[in-house]
XYZ file of C-alpha atoms in Angstrom:
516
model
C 13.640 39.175 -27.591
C 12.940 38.213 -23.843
C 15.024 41.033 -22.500
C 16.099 44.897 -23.213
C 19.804 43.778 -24.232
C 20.722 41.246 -27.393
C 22.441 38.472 -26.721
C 25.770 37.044 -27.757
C 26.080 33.279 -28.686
C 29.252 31.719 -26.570
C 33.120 32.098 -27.755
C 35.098 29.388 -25.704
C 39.073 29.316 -25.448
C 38.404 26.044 -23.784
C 36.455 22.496 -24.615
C 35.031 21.050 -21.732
C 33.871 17.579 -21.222
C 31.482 16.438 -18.373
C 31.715 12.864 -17.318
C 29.329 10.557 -15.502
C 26.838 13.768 -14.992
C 25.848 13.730 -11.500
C 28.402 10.635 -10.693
C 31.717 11.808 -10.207
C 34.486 12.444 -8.064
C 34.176 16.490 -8.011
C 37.099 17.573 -9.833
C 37.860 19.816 -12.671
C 40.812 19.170 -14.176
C 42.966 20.724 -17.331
C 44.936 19.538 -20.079
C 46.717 21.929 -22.649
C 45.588 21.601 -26.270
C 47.796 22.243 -29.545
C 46.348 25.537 -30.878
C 46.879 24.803 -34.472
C 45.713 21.470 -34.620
C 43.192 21.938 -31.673
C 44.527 18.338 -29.714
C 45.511 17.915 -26.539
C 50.000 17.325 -25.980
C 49.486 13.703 -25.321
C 53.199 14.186 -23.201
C 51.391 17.044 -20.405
C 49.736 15.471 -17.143
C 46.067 16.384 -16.545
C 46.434 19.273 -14.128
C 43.852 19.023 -11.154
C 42.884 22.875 -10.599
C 39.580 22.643 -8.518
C 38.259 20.469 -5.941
C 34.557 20.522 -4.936
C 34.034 20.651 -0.879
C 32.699 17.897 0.597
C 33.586 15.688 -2.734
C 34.774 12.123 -2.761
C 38.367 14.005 -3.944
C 38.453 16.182 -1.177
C 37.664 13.080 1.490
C 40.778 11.856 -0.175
C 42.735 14.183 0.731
C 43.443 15.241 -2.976
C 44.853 19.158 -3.049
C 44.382 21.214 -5.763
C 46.340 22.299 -7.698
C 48.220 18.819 -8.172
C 48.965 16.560 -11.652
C 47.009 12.997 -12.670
C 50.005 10.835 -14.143
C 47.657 7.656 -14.299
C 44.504 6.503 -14.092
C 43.121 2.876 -12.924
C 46.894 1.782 -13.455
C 47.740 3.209 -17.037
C 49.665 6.533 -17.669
C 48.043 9.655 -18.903
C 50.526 10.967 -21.598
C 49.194 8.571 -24.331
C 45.563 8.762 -23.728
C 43.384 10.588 -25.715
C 40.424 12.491 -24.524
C 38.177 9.489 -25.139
C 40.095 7.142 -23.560
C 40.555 9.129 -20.510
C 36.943 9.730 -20.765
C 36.745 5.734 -20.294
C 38.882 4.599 -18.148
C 36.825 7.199 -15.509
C 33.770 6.076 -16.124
C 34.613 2.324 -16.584
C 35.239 1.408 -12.453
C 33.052 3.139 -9.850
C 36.606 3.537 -7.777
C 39.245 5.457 -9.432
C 42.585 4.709 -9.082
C 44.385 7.780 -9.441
C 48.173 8.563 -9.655
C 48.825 11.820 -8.250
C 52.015 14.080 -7.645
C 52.698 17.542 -6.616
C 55.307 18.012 -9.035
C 58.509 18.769 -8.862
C 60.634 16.007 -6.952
C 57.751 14.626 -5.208
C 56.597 11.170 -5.746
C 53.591 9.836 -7.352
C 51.421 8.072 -5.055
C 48.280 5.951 -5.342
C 44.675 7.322 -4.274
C 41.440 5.368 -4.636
C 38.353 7.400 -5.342
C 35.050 5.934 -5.114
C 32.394 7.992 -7.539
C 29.177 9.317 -5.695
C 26.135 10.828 -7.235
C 25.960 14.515 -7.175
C 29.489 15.051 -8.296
C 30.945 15.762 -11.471
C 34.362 15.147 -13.001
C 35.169 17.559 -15.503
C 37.843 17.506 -17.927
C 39.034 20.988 -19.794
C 41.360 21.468 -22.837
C 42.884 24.512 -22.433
C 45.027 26.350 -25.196
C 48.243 27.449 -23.773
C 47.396 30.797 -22.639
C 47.510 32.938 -19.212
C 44.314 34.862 -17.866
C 42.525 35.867 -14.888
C 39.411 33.841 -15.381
C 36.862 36.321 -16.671
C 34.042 35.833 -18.845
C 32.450 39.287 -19.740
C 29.482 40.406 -22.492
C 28.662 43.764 -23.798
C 25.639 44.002 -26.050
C 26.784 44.177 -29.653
C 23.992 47.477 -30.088
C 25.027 50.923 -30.534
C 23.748 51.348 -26.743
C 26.573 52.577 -24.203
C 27.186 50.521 -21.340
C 30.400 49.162 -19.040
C 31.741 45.358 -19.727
C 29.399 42.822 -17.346
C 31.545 40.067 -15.909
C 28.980 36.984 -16.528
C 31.162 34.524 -15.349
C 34.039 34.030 -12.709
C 36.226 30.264 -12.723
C 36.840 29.120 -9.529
C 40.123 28.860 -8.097
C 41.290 31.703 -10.788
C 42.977 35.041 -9.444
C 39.899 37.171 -10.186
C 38.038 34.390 -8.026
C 40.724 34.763 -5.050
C 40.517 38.296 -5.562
C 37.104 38.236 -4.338
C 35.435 39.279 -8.240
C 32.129 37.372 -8.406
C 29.989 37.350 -11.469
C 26.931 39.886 -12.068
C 29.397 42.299 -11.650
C 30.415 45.631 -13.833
C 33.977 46.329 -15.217
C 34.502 49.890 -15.542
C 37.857 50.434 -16.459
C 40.923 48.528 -16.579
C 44.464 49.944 -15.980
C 42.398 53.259 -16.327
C 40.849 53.152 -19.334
C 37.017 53.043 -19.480
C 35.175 50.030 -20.587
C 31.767 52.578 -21.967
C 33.628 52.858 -25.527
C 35.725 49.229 -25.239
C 34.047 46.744 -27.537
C 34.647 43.257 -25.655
C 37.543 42.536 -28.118
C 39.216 45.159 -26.717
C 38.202 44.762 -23.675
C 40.501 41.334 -23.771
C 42.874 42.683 -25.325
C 43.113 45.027 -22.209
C 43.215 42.411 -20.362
C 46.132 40.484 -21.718
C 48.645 42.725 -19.637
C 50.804 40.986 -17.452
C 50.001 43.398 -14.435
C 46.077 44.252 -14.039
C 44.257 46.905 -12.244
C 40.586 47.441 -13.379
C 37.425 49.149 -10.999
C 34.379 46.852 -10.653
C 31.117 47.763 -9.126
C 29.369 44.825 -7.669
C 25.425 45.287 -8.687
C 23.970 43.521 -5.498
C 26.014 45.669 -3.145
C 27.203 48.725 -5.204
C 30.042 48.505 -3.397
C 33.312 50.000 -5.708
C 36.484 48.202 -5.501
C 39.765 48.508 -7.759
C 41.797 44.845 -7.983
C 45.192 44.491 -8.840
C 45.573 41.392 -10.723
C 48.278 38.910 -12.085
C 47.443 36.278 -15.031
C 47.708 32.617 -13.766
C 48.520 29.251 -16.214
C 45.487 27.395 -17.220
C 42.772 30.358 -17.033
C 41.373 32.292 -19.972
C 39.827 35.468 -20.284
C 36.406 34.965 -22.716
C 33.194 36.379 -24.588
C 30.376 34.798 -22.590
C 26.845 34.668 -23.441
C 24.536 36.124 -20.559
C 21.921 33.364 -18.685
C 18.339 33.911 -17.676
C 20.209 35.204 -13.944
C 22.569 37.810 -15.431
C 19.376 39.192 -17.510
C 17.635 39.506 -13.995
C 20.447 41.505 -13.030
C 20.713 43.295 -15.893
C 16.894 44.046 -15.692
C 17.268 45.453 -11.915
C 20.242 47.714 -12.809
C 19.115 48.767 -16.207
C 20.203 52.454 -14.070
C 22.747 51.536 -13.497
C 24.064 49.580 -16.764
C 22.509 51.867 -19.648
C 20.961 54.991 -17.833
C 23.801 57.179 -17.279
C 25.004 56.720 -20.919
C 22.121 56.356 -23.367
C 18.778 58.718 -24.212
C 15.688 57.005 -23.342
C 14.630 56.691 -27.341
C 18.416 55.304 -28.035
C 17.187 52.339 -25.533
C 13.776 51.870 -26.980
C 14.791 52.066 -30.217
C 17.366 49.608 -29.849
C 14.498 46.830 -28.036
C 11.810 47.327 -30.545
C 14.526 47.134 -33.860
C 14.520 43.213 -32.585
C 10.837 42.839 -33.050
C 11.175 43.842 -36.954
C 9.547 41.121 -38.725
C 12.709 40.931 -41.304
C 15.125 40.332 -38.122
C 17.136 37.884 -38.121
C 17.487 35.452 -35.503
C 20.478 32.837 -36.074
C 19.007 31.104 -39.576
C 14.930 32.689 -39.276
C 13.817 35.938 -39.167
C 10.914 36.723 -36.678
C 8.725 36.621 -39.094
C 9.435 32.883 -40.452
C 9.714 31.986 -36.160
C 6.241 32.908 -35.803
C 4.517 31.777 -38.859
C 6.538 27.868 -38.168
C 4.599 28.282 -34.637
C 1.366 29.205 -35.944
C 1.616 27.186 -38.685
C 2.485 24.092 -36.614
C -0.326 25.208 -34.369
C -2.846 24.851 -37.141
C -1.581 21.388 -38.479
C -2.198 20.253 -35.286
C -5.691 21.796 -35.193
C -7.398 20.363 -38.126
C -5.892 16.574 -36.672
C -8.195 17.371 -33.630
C -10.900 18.358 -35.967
C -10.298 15.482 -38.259
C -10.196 12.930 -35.279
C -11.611 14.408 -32.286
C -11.998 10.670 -30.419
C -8.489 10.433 -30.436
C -8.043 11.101 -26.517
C -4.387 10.362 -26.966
C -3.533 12.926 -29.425
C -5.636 15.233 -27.977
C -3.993 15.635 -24.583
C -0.951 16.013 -26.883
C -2.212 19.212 -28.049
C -3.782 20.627 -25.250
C -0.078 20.436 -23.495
C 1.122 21.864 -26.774
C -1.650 25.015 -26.227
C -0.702 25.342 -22.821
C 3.058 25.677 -23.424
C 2.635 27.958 -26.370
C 0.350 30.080 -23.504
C 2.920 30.022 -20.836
C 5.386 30.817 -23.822
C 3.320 33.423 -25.083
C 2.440 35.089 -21.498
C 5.563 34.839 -20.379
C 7.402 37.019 -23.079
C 4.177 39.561 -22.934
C 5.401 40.094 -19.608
C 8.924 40.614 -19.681
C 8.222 42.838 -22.688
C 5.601 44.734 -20.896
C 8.011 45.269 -17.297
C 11.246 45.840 -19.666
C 10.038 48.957 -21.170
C 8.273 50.430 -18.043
C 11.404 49.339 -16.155
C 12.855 51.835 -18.530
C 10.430 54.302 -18.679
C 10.276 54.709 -14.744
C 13.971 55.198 -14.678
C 14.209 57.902 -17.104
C 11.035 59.325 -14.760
C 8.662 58.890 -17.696
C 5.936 56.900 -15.475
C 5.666 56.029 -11.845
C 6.889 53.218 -10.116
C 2.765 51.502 -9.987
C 2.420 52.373 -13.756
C 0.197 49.720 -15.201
C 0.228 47.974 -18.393
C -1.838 49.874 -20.763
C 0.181 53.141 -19.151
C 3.182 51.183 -20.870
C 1.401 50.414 -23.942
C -0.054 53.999 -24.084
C 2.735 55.684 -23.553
C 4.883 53.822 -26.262
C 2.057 54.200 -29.010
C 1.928 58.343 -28.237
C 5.838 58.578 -28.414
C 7.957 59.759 -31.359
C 9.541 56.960 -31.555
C 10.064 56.093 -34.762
C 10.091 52.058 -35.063
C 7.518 51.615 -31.817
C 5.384 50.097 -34.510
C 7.628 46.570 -34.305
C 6.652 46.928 -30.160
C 3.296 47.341 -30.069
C 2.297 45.197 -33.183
C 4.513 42.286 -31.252
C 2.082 42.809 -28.063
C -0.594 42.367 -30.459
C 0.355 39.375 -32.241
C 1.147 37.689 -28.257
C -2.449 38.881 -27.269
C -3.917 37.361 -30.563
C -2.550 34.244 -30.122
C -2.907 33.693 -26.254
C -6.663 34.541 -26.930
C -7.073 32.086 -29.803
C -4.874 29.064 -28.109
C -6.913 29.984 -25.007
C -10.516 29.566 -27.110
C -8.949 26.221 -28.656
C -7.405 24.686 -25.108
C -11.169 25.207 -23.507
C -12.673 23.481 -26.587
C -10.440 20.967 -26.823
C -11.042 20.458 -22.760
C -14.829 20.696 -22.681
C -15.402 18.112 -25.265
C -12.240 15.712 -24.326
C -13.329 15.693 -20.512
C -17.179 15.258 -21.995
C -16.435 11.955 -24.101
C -14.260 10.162 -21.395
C -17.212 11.020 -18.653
C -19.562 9.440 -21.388
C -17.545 6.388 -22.055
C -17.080 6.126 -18.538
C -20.276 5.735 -18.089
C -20.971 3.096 -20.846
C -18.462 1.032 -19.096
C -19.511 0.726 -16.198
C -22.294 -1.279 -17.801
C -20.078 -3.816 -19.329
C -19.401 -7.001 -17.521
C -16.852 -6.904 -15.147
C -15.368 -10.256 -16.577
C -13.942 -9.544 -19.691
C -10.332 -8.969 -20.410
C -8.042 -8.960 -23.719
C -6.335 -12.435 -24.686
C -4.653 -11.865 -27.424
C -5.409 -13.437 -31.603
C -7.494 -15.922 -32.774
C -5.134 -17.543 -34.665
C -3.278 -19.214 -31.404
C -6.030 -21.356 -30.784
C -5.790 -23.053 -34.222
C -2.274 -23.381 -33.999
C -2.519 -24.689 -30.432
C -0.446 -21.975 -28.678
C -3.227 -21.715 -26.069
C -6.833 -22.498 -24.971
C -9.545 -19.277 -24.617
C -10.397 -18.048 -21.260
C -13.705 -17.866 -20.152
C -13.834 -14.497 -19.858
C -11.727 -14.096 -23.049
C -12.072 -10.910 -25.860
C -10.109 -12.012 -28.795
C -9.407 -10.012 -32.276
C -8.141 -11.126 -35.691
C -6.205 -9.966 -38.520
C -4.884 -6.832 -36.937
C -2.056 -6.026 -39.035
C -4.306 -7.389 -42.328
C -2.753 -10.630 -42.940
C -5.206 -13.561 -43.730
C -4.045 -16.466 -41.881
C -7.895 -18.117 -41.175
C -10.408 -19.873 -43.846
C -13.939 -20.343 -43.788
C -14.571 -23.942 -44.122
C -18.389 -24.199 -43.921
C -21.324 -22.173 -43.456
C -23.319 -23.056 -40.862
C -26.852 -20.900 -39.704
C -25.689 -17.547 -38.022
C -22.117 -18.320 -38.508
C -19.011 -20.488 -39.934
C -16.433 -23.031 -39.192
C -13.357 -21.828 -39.657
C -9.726 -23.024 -40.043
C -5.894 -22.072 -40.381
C -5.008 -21.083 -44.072
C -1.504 -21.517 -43.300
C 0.281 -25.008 -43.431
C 2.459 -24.046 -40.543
C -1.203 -24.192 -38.360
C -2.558 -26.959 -37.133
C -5.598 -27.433 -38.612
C -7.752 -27.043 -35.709
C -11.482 -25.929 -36.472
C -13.400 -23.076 -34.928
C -16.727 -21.665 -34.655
C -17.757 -17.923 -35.262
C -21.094 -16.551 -34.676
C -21.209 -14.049 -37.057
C -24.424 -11.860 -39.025
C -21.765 -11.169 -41.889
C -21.741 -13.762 -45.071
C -18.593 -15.728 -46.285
C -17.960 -17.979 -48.965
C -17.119 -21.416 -48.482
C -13.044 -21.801 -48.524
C -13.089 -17.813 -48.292
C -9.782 -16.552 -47.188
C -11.011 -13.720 -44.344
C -8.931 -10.746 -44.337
C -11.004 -7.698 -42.452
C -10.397 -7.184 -39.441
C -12.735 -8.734 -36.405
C -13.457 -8.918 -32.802
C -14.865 -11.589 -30.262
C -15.878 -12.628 -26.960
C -15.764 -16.925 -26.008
C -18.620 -18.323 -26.208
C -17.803 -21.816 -25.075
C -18.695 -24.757 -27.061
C -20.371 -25.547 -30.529
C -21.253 -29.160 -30.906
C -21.668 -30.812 -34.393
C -21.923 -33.946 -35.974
C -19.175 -34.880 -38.711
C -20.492 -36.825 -42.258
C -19.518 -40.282 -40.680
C -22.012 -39.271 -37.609
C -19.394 -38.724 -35.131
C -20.463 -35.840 -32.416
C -18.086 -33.122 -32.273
C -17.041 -30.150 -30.106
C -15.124 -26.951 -31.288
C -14.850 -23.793 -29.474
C -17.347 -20.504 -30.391
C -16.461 -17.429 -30.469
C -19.112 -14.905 -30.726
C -18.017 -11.240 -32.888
C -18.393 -8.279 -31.354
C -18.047 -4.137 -32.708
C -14.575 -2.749 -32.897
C -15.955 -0.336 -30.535
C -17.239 -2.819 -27.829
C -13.501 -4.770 -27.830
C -11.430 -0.916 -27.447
C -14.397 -0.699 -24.561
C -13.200 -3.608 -22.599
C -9.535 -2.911 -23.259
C -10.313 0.974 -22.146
C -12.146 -0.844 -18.808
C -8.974 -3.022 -18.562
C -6.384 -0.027 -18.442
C -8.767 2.499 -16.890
C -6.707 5.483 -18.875
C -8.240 8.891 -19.150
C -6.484 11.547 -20.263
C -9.087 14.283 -19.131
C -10.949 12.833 -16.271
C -9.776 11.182 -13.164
């Protein structure tokens, strides 16, 4: 729980589609839908009902609110939502049919699509409203219907209504013992007067209202800003109409272990992070050289941190917010007052609360210890290889298999590093041991048969297939005389440590994960 109040998960009267995010021509426009089979009535215009300012619609002199009969040439009363959706985004200019209504003629508009505007698209079941979206908290607490949410262009937005806002009654009756069912059922009247206090300016107005076409009244969920308002005018909001241990009570039953959160209780939430935590942990243990994997997890630590800190914190302000405005500590109360405080209260489930704080303070501490670890050493080993290659030659670089020279895809650089069998496929043959090495050739009769030389310390059989994997540096030329007593030439190739080969290719990308 990141906040005093619980949450509601959206309930929309509406589908919305946003096309070309960010490219667009800045309208919204609206299309009935069927409300028993939940499709739009292929035979209704789309309805243009807000224009951004300064969009490529309104530089087009395009007034809301106005009716799309065709788009790019083709009517609108046979396309579906997905082929509307397509014929927008298909052309960067929109052709666009557009008429008034009534007896007024449909004329053509070209719209070229700019970044930073949207075109939106809303199915709308065939209902009236005044463009409200308000939340109450589903707890026993007491508290007046917020207005989260106000559509532009509607009449509540004309009125002047903006969100953040608190509905205290409407045509007289209070919104304190209105659930938000009832609260739109209120506000399905044809003729509308509610009171609503505005929480930045605390300024009381009443509004008389009428319900337009095309705008719905709706259960919205609350965003991180209306919890910031919430926060600030907890006084306001819950104060006046709930005992301080109601509100407490209410927070810390959210922390219970067996709550249940969508499909997982707290309890299965935290022990997926920890345990996904640990899983993590014994890989870095297992395979501490892995530089890759273990900036993975240090970002991992750090988020869970930030995570972890975070919600500490608006736990920790929540409740004093609360206690200071029921006068229970001052205004410069620190933490451990909070903390203090809640653990000598009678309040009888501040057990979930303060065994939350510990289990944050546990685990900050721990993924702290394990970030600095994983740090310290990380930074250590990439100064240390650092270091080491600065001491190879300069010269080297990666060029690719060994088996391209036999099949003569390509001739070895001077400065080549070479590897073989990668992926464990045996494509070379020793053809004869020679002292500290062996001539070798392609297995494969899709190779040509072109002989090389490897210096090498490890023993092969003659007409061995070799299969391991192996490294090398060119090492120019190893000359030979064949059974007839012809001189011959081959290349060499001397083998080299798996570790000396991911040296040069580390010197060749320069990547560090933990140093600069």
């Amino acid at each position: 729980m990141k906040k005093l109040i619980v949450t509601l998960f959206l309930l929309l009267l509406s589908n919305t589609y946003i096309l070309a995010a960010n490219s667009g021509i800045g309208i919204e426009v609206v299309k009935l839908v069927d409300s028993i089979n939940i499709k739009p009535f292929n035979y209704q215009p789309l309805i243009i009902r807000n224009i951004e300012p300064g969009s490529p619609a309104e530089r087009a002199h395009i007034k809301a609110p106005c009716y799309i009969t065709s788009i790019n040439g083709e009517s609108v009363y046979n396309l579906s939502e997905k082929e509307i959706i397509q014929k927008i985004n298909s052309k960067e200019t929109v052709q666009l049919g557009i008429t008034e209504g009534g007896n007024n003629p449909e004329r053509i508009v070209n719209v070229q699509k700019e970044q930073g505007y949207d075109t939106v698209i809303k199915y709308l079941h065939k209902t009236k409203g005044i463009g409200l979206g308000i939340y109450k908290s589903q707890s026993d607490l007491k508290m007046p219907i917020l207005i989260t949410n106000v559509e532009k262009g509607s009449p509540s937005y004309t009125a002047g209504i903006r969100e953040n806002s608190l509905m205290l009654d409407v045509n007289g009756v209070s919104t304190i013992d209105l659930n938000v069912d009832e609260c739109l059922k209120a506000l399905n009247a044809n003729k509308l007067s509610i009171t609503v206090v505005d929480l930045n300016s605390k300024n009381i107005q009443k509004y008389n209202l009428t319900k337009a076409n095309y705008y719905a009244n709706s259960n919205v969920e609350i965003k991180d800003k209306n919890r910031k308002i919430i926060n600030q005018n907890a006084n306001t909001i819950y104060a006046p109409y709930n005992e301080e241990e109601k509100v407490l009570s209410t927070a810390f039953a959210k922390l219970a272990p067996e709550y249940k959160r969508s499909k997982m209780t707290n309890q299965e939430i935290w022990n997926a992070d920890i345990s996904k935590m640990q899983k993590a942990h014994e890989q870095y243990k297992n395979d501490k050289n892995n530089m890759a994997f273990n900036k993975f997890y240090y970002d991992g630590l750090q988020t869970f941190i930030k995570q972890f800190s975070e919600l500490r914190k608006w736990q920790i302000d929540d409740i004093k917010s609360a206690l200071i405005i029921y006068g229970k500590l001052p205004n410069n109360a620190t933490e451990q007052q909070v903390i203090m405080y809640i653990k000598n209260s009678n309040i009888s489930n501040k057990d979930y609360y303060i065994n939350y704080i510990d289990y944050l303070n546990k685990y900050i501490n721990i993924y702290s210890d394990r970030a600095k670890e994983v740090y310290n050493y990380s930074s250590t080993y990439e100064k240390n290889k650092k270091a080491q290659l600065t001491k190879l030659p300069a010269k080297y670089v990666l060029d690719g298999d060994l088996t391209g020279f036999m099949a003569g895809f390509k001739t070895p650089k001077q400065n080549g590093a070479y590897k073989l069998n990668e992926k464990g496929i045996g494509f070379v043959q020793v053809k004869q041991s020679i002292p500290n090495g062996i001539i070798v050739g392609a297995y494969s009769s899709h190779y040509t048969d072109r002989p090389l030389c490897i210096i090498t310390n490890k023993s092969f059989a003659d007409d061995e297939i070799i299969k391991e994997q192996m490294y090398f540096l060119y090492d120019g030329y190893y000359s030979y005389t064949t059974v007839l007593g012809a001189p011959k030439k081959i290349w060499k190739f001397k083998e080299i440590s798996k570790a000396t080969y991911d040296n040069i290719a580390d010197k060749q990308s320069g990547k560090y994960y933990f140093i600069k």
